[in-house]
Structure formats: C-alpha cells, structure tokens
Coordinates of C-alpha atoms and ligand atoms in Angstrom, one line a residue:
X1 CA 22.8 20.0 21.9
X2 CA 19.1 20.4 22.7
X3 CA 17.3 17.5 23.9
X4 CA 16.2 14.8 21.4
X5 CA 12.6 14.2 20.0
X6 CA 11.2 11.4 17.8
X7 CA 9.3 14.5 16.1
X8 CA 10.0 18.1 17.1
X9 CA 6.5 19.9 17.0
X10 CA 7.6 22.8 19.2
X11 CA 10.8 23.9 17.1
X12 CA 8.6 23.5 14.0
X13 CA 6.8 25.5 15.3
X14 CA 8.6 28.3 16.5
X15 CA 9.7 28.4 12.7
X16 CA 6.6 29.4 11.4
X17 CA 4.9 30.9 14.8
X18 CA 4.2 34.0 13.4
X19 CA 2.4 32.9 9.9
X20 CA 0.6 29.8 12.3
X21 CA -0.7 32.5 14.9
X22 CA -1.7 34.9 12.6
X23 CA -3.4 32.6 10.7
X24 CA -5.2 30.6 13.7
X25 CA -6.1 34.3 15.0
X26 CA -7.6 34.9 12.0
X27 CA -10.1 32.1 12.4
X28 CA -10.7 33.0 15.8
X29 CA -12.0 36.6 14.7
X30 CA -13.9 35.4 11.5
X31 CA -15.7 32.6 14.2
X32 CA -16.1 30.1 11.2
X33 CA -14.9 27.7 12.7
X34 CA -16.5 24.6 10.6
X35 CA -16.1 24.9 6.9
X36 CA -15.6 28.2 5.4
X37 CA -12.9 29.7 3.2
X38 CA -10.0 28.1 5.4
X39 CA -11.1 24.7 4.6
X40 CA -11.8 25.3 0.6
X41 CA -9.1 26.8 0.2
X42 CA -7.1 23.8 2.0
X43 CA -8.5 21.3 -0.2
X44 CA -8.6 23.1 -3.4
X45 CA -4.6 23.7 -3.0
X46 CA -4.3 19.7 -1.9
X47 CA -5.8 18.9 -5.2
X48 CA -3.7 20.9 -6.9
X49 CA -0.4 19.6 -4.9
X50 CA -1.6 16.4 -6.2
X51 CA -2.7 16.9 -9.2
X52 CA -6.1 15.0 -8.2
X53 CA -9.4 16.1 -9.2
X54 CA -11.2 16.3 -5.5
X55 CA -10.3 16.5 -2.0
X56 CA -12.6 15.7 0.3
X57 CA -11.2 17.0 4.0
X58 CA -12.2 14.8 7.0
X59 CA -11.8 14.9 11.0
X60 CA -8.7 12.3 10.7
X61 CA -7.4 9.6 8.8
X62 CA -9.0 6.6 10.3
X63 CA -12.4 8.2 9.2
X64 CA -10.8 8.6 5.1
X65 CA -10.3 5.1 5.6
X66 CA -13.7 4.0 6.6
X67 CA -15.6 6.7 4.6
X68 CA -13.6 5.3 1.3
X69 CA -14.6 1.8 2.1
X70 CA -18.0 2.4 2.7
X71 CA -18.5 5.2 -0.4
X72 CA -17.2 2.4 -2.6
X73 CA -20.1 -0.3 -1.3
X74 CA -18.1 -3.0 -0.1
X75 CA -20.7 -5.1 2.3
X76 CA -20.0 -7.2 4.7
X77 CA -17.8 -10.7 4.2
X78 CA -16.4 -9.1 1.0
X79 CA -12.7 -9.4 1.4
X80 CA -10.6 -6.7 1.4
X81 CA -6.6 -7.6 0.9
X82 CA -4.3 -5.4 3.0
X83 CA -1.1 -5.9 4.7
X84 CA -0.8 -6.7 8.5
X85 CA 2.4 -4.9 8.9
X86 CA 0.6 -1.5 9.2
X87 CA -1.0 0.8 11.8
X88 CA -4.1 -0.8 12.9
X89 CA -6.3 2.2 11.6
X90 CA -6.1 0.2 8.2
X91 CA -7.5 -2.7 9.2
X92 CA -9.8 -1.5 12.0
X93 CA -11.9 0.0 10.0
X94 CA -12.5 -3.4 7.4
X95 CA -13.4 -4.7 10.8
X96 CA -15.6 -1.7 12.2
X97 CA -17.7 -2.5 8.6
X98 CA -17.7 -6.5 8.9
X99 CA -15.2 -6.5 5.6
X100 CA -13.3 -9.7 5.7
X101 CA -9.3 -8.3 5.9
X102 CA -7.2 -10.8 4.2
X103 CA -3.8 -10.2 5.9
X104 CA -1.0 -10.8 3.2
X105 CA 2.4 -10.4 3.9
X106 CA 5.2 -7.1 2.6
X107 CA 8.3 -7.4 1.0
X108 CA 11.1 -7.5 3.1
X109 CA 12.9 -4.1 2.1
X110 CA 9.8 -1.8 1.2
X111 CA 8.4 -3.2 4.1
X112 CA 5.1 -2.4 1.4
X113 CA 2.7 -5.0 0.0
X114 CA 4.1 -7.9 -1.6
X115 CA 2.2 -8.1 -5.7
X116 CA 3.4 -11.9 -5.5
X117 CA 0.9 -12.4 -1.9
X118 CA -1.9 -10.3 -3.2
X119 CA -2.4 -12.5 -6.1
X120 CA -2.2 -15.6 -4.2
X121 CA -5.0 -14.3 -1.4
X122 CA -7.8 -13.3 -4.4
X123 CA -10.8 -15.3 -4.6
X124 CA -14.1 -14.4 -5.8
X125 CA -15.3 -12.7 -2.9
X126 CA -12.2 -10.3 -2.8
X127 CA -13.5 -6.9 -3.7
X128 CA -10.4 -4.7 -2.8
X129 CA -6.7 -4.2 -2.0
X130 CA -5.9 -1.3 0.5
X131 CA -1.7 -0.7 0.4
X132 CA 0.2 0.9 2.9
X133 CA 2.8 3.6 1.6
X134 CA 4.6 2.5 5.1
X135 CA 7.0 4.7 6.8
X136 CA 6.9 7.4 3.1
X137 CA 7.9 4.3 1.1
X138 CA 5.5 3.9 -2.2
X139 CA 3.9 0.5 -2.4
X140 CA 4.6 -1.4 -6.0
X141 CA 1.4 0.6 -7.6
X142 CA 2.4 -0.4 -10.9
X143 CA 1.8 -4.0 -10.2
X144 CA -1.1 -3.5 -7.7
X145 CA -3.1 -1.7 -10.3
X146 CA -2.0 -4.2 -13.1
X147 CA -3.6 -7.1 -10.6
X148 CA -6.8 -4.5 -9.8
X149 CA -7.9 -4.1 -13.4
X150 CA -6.8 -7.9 -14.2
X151 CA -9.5 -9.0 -11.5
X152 CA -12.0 -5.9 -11.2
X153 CA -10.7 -5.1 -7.8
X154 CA -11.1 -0.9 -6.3
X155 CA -7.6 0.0 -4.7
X156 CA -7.6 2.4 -1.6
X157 CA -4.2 4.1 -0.9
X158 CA -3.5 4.4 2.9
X159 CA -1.2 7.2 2.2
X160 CA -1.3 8.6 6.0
X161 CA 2.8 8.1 5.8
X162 CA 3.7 9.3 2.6
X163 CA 1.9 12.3 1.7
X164 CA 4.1 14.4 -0.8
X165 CA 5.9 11.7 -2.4
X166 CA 6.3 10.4 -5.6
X167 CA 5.5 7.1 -7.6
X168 CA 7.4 6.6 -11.1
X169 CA 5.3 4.4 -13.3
X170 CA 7.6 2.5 -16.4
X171 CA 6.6 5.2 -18.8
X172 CA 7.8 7.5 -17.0
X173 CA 4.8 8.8 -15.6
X174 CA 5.2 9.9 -12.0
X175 CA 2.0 10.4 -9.3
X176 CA 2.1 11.9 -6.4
X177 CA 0.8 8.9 -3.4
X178 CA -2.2 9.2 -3.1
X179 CA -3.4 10.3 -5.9
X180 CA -3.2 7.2 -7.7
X181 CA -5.8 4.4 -7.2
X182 CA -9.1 4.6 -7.1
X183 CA -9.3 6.8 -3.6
X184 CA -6.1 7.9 -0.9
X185 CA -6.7 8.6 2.3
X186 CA -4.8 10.9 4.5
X187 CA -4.4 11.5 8.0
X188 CA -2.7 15.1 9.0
X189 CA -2.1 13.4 12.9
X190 CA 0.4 16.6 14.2
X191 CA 3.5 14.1 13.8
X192 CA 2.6 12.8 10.1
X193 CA 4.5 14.4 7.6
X194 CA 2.1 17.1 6.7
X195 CA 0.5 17.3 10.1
X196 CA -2.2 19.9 12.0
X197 CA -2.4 20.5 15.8
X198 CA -5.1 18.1 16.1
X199 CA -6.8 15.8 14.1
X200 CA -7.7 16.1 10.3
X201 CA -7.5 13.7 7.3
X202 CA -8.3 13.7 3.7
X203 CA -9.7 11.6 0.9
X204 CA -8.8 12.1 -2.8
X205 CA -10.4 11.3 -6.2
X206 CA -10.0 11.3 -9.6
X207 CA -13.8 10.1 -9.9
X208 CA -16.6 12.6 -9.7
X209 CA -19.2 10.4 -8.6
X210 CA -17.5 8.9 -5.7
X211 CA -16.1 12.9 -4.5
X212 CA -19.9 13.5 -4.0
X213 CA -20.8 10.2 -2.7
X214 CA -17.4 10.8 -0.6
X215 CA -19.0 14.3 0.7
X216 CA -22.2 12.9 1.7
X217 CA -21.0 10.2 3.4
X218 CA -18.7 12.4 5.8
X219 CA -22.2 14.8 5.9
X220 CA -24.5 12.4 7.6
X221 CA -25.8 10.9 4.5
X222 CA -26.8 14.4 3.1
X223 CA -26.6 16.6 -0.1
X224 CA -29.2 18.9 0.7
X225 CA -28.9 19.4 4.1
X226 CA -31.4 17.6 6.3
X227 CA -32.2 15.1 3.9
X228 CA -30.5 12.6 4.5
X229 CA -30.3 10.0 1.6
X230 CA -27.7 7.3 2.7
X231 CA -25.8 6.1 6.2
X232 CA -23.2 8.4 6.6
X233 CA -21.1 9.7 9.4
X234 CA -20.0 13.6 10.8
X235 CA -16.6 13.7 9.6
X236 CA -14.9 17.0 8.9
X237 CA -12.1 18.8 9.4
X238 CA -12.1 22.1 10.9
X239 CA -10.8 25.6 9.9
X240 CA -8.5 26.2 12.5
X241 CA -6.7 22.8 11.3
X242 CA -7.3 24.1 7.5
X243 CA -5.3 27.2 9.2
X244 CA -2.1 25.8 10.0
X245 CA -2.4 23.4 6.8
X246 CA -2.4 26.0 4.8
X247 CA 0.5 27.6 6.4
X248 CA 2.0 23.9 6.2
X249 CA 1.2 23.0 3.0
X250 CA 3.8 25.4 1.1
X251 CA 6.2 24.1 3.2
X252 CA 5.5 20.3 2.9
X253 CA 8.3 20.0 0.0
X254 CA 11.0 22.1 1.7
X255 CA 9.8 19.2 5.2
X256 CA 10.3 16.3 2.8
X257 CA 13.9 17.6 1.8
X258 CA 14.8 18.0 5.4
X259 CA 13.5 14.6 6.3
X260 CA 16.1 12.3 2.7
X261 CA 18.6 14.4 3.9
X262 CA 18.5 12.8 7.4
X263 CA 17.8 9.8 6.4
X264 CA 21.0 10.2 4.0
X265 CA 23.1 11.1 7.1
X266 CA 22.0 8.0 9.1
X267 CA 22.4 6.3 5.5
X268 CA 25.8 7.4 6.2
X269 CA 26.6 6.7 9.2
X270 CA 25.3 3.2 9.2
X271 CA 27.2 1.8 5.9
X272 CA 29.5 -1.1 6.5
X273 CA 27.3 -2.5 9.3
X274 CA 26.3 -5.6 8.6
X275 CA 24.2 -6.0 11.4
X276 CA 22.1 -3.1 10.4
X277 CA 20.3 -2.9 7.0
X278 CA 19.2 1.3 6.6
X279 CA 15.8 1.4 4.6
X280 CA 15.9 0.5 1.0
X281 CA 14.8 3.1 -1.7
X282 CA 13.5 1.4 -4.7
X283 CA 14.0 3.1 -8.2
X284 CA 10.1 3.3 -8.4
X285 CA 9.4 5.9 -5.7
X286 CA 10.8 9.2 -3.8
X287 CA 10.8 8.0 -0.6
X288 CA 9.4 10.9 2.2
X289 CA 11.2 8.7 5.3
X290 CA 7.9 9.3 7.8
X291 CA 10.1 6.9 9.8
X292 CA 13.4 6.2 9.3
X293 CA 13.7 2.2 10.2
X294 CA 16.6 0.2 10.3
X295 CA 16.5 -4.0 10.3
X296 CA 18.7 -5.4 12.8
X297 CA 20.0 -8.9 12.8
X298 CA 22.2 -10.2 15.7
X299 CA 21.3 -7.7 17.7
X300 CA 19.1 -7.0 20.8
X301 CA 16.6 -4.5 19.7
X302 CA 14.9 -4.3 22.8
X303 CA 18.3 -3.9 24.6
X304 CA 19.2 -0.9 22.0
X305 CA 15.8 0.7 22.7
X306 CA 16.5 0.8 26.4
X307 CA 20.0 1.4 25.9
X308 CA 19.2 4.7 23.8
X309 CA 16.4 5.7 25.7
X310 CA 19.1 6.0 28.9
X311 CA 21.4 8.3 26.8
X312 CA 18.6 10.3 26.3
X313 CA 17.3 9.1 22.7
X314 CA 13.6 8.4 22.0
X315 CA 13.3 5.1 19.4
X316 CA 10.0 3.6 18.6
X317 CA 8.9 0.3 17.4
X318 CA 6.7 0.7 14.5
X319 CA 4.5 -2.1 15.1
X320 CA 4.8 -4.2 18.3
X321 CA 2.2 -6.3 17.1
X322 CA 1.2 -6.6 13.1
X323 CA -2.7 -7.0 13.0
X324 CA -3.3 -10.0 12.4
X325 CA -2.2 -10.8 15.9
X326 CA -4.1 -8.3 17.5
X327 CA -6.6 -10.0 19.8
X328 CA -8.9 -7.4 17.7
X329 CA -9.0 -9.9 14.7
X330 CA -9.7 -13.1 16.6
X331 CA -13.0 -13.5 15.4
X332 CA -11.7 -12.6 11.7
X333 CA -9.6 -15.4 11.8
X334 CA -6.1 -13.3 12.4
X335 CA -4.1 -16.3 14.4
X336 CA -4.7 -18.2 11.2
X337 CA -2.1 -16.6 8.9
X338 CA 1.0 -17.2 8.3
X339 CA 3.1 -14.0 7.5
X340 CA 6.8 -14.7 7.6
X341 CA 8.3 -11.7 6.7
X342 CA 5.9 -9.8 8.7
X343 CA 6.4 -11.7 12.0
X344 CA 10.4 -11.2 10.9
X345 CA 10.4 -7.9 10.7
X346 CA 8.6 -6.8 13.7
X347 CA 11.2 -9.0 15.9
X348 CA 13.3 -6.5 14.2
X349 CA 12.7 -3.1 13.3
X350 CA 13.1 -0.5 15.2
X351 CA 12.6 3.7 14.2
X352 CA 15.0 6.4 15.2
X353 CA 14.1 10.1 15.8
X354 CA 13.6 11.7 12.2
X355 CA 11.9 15.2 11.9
X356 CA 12.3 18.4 10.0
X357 CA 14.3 19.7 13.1
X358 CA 16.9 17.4 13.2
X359 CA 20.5 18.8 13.3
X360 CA 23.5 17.1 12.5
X361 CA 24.9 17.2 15.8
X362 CA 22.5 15.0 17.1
X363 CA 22.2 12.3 14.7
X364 CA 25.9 11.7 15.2
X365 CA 25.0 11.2 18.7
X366 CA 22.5 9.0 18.1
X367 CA 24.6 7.3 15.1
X368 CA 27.5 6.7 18.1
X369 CA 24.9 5.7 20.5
X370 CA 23.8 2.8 18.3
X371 CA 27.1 1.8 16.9
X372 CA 28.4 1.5 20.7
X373 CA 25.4 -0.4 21.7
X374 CA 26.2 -3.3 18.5
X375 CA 29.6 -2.8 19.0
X376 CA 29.9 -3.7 22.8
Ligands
PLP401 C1 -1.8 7.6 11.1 C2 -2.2 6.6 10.3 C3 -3.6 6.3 10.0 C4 -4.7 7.0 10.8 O1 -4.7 8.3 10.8 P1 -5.4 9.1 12.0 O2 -5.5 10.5 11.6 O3 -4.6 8.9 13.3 O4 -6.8 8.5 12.2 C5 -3.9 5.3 9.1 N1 -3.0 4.6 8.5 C6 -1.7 4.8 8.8 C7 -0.7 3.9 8.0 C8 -1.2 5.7 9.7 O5 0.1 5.9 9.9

C-alpha cells in the first residue's frame, strides 16, 4: 500500500504527465505567459461546462470573492450575510472592504447555510448573502434565492468546494454551482477539486454588465488600457495555470466520479456506527465530496486525529476556528454571535483523506484505523 495523502497531487499527476508537460511546454515556447489563447480558451470551455454566460479568470479565489463584492457596489457598513462555518477567504474579504459580515449559523447535516438564520439576520442595511457550497455540498439555492428576490438582496456563490456539481431546483431544473446566483466565485487552489499548480480562481455571470465591470475591476480599473475608470485590482490568472486546466478540465467529471465513489466506500464502511454520522446528501444536490467529513459524538476527535496520524493517516479539521471567532473579526463584532450549530460542529468534525487517487486498499485501512480507535 503506498503511503497515504489527504490529496494525491503527484499520482494525479503522473496520470496525465504527458498531456500536463506537453501542454506547460507549449506555453513555455509560445512565451505568452499572461493572457493569450491558453487563458480564452480556459474560460470560454468553463462557461460552457457551466452553462454560464461569462467567465472571468482571476489569480485565485480569494480575489473572485473580493472582486464580486466590490463589482457589485456594496460600500462600507452594508451587511453582507454569510456563514461562519467556512474558510476565512469568505469573510476576509467583507472585512478587507469594511462590509459588515453577519455571521449566521448552517444546518447541521449540509453543514451549508441555514434559509431559516438568513431570514432572521436581514435588516435594512443587509445588501447580500454569500453561501458556501462547503466541502462539494450545494447550499439550499432554492430558498436563498426565493429570500434574495423577496428582499432585493445580490447572492454570491462561494463555490471554491464544489465546482462541477449540481443543484436540482423543484422543477426540475438543475444548475451547475456556481452558476446560479447573481456571481460564483472559484478558486483552482492545486488541492480544490478542479485545481492548477499554483494559484487561479474564477468569477462567473449570467449578467453582461457586471462580466465587464468584473474584467475591469481585475484590470486595474481599465477597459481601454491605461485609462483607468474605476478602483480596481491586478488579478489574473496565467497561461501556464490555463495549461494544466485545460488538460484538467475534461477530466473534472471523470475526478468527481472518483471522489462519490469514495465517499460511498467510507459510506460503507461507517454504517451502523452510531457514534459516527458520514455526510448527508440532500435530494437537492450532487454532492462532489471536496472533503469527506464525518460528525463524531462520544468520541475524542482530537485523540482520533493523533491516533491516525501515528498509523500513518493524514485527517484534517476543516475549521479549527469558525470566523466569527477569529480574533480577525473583533472589531466587527464576531464574539457577539451566538452560532450553536456552528460552535457544535467544529468540536466535531473531522475530514479524512479523499482524492481522485484513492484506492480501496487504503480506505479500508483507514476505515479499520477509525473503527479501532472508537472501538477501544
Ligand atoms: C479555497 C477557498 C477559497 C479561497 O480560494 P483561494 O484560491 O485559496 O484564494 C474561498 N472559499 C472557500 C470555501 C475555499 O475553500
């Protein structure tokens, strides 16, 4: 058995060496190394993966975030709901632009957004609601949007965990994440689900206005170039990481198969546990298991961390901290919320190795490794 990763980026590698070198070497002889054919033709294949009307590639995922926020004019003290159960890229960035997060707290088994919390937190100075897909799990859009166009509110997908999944709307409509609010944002981080070998991200739009506004805001401010109209920023995302997601890309779908069918083997392995609850897959999404995160109850999940990480097995805790206790938000008011189900689940959740890599022989190691750990 070959030792075990929390994401395998060498053997996914080796899989597609030949098409990613190729490619990379490509670039390296053309010398266009910003922009250029690698790039469009990235982003005109996203849209189309999508089924979205513009993608507008960035340096990384963060920067999608921020770029979105600020193309869409929200001004400082406007509040912006979002969960604190989340990476902190989603909420830094409110606080980078003096937005007003307004931490609400996630259903328990989605670990997504809770509709019933964001209704609650909306008052008049509440301008937008930025979901999480966390961990390739769809947040309720259905609802979210219903409560958007109720109270005139944008919506910003974080989709960083969930690119190529689906959302299935009650008419039987189905969106891929993303591509289904007013802007998603990306982040193709190497270990996210459709990753480069650096840093990249993406926004995407239905809207053609906000595409260009989008566009000039990652080109300092600029249509034309050197006139520069509004604030913007340098975001981009360069051709040798267009490269190797264009080799990627193709493959995202046959990556997201690899990744249910681990998560159904842990699924497996994990039934009849009460102590353990595997991650829920509600009827309204295809979930793309980013992370594969059990609950535990009645059990030391710091122990099992340590214990697995001596039998060789990387876990992770996906988040230590939400955000609205990071010492970060103090002067946003952060120690003033009370999230329940958020400060619940982080005492418990912990995230086992899941990859497109993975082979059966070591999941039932790891499977064994955590059922003699609970079972001691
Ligand atoms: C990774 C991630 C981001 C940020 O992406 P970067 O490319 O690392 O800037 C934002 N939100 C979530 C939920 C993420 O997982």
């Amino acid at each position: 058995m070959s030792p075990i990763q929390m994401v395998d980026l060498k053997k996914q590698y080796l899989n597609i060496k030949d098409q990613v070198d190729a490619a990379v070497l490509g670039v390296l002889d053309s010398s266009m190394f910003i922009g250029g054919p690698q790039v469009n033709t990235f982003a005109a294949k996203l849209s189309s993966y999508l089924d979205v009307k513009h993608t507008i590639p960035c340096a990384n995922g963060t920067d999608a975030l921020q770029i979105a926020m600020m193309a869409l004019g929200l001004q400082p003290g406007d509040e912006v709901i979002t969960p604190s159960f989340t990476y902190i890229a989603t909420t830094e960035v409110m606080a980078l632009l003096r937005l007003q997060p307004v931490f609400v707290d996630v259903d328990k088994r989605t670990f997504c957004i809770d509709p019933e919390a964001i209704r609650k937190a909306i008052t008049p100075k509440t301008k937008a609601i930025v979901p999480v897909h966390l961990y390739g799990h769809a947040a309720p859009m259905e609802e979210i949007l219903a409560i958007a166009t109720e109270h005139n509110l944008f919506v910003i997908e974080d989709n960083a965990q969930a690119i190529g999944g689906d959302y299935y709307f009650n008419d039987g409509t189905v969106k891929k994440t993303g591509s289904i609010s007013t802007i998603g944002c990306t982040s193709f981080f190497p270990s996210k689900n459709l990753g480069c070998y650096g840093d990249g991200g993406a926004m995407f739009t239905n809207d053609d206005s906000l595409a260009e506004l989008l566009k000039m805001i990652a080109n300092h401010g600029q249509k034309k170039r050197y006139y520069h109209e509004i604030i913007g920023c340098n975001s981009r995302l360069d051709a040798l990481q267009a490269a190797v997601l264009n080799i990627k890309l193709p493959l995202l779908d046959q990556y997201i198969d690899a990744r249910r069918k681990a998560a159904d083997y842990y699924d497996n392995g994990f039934t009849g546990h009460t102590k353990i609850t595997t991650p829920f897959r509600a009827a309204t999404c295809k979930h793309v298991f980013h992370q594969y995160t059990l609950i535990l109850e009645d059990i030391d999940r710091d122990g099992l961390h340590a214990f697995l990480a001596e039998q060789g097995i990387p876990s992770m805790i996906y988040y230590p901290v939400p955000a609205h206790r990071q010492k970060m938000f103090d002067a946003f008011g952060g120690s003033n919320y009370n999230l329940p189900v958020t400060d619940w689940l982080t005492e418990r959740v912990i995230s086992l190795p899941i990859h497109t890599e993975l082979e059966e022989e070591q999941q039932a190691f790891i499977v064994n490794k955590v059922l003699e750990f609970i079972n001691r």
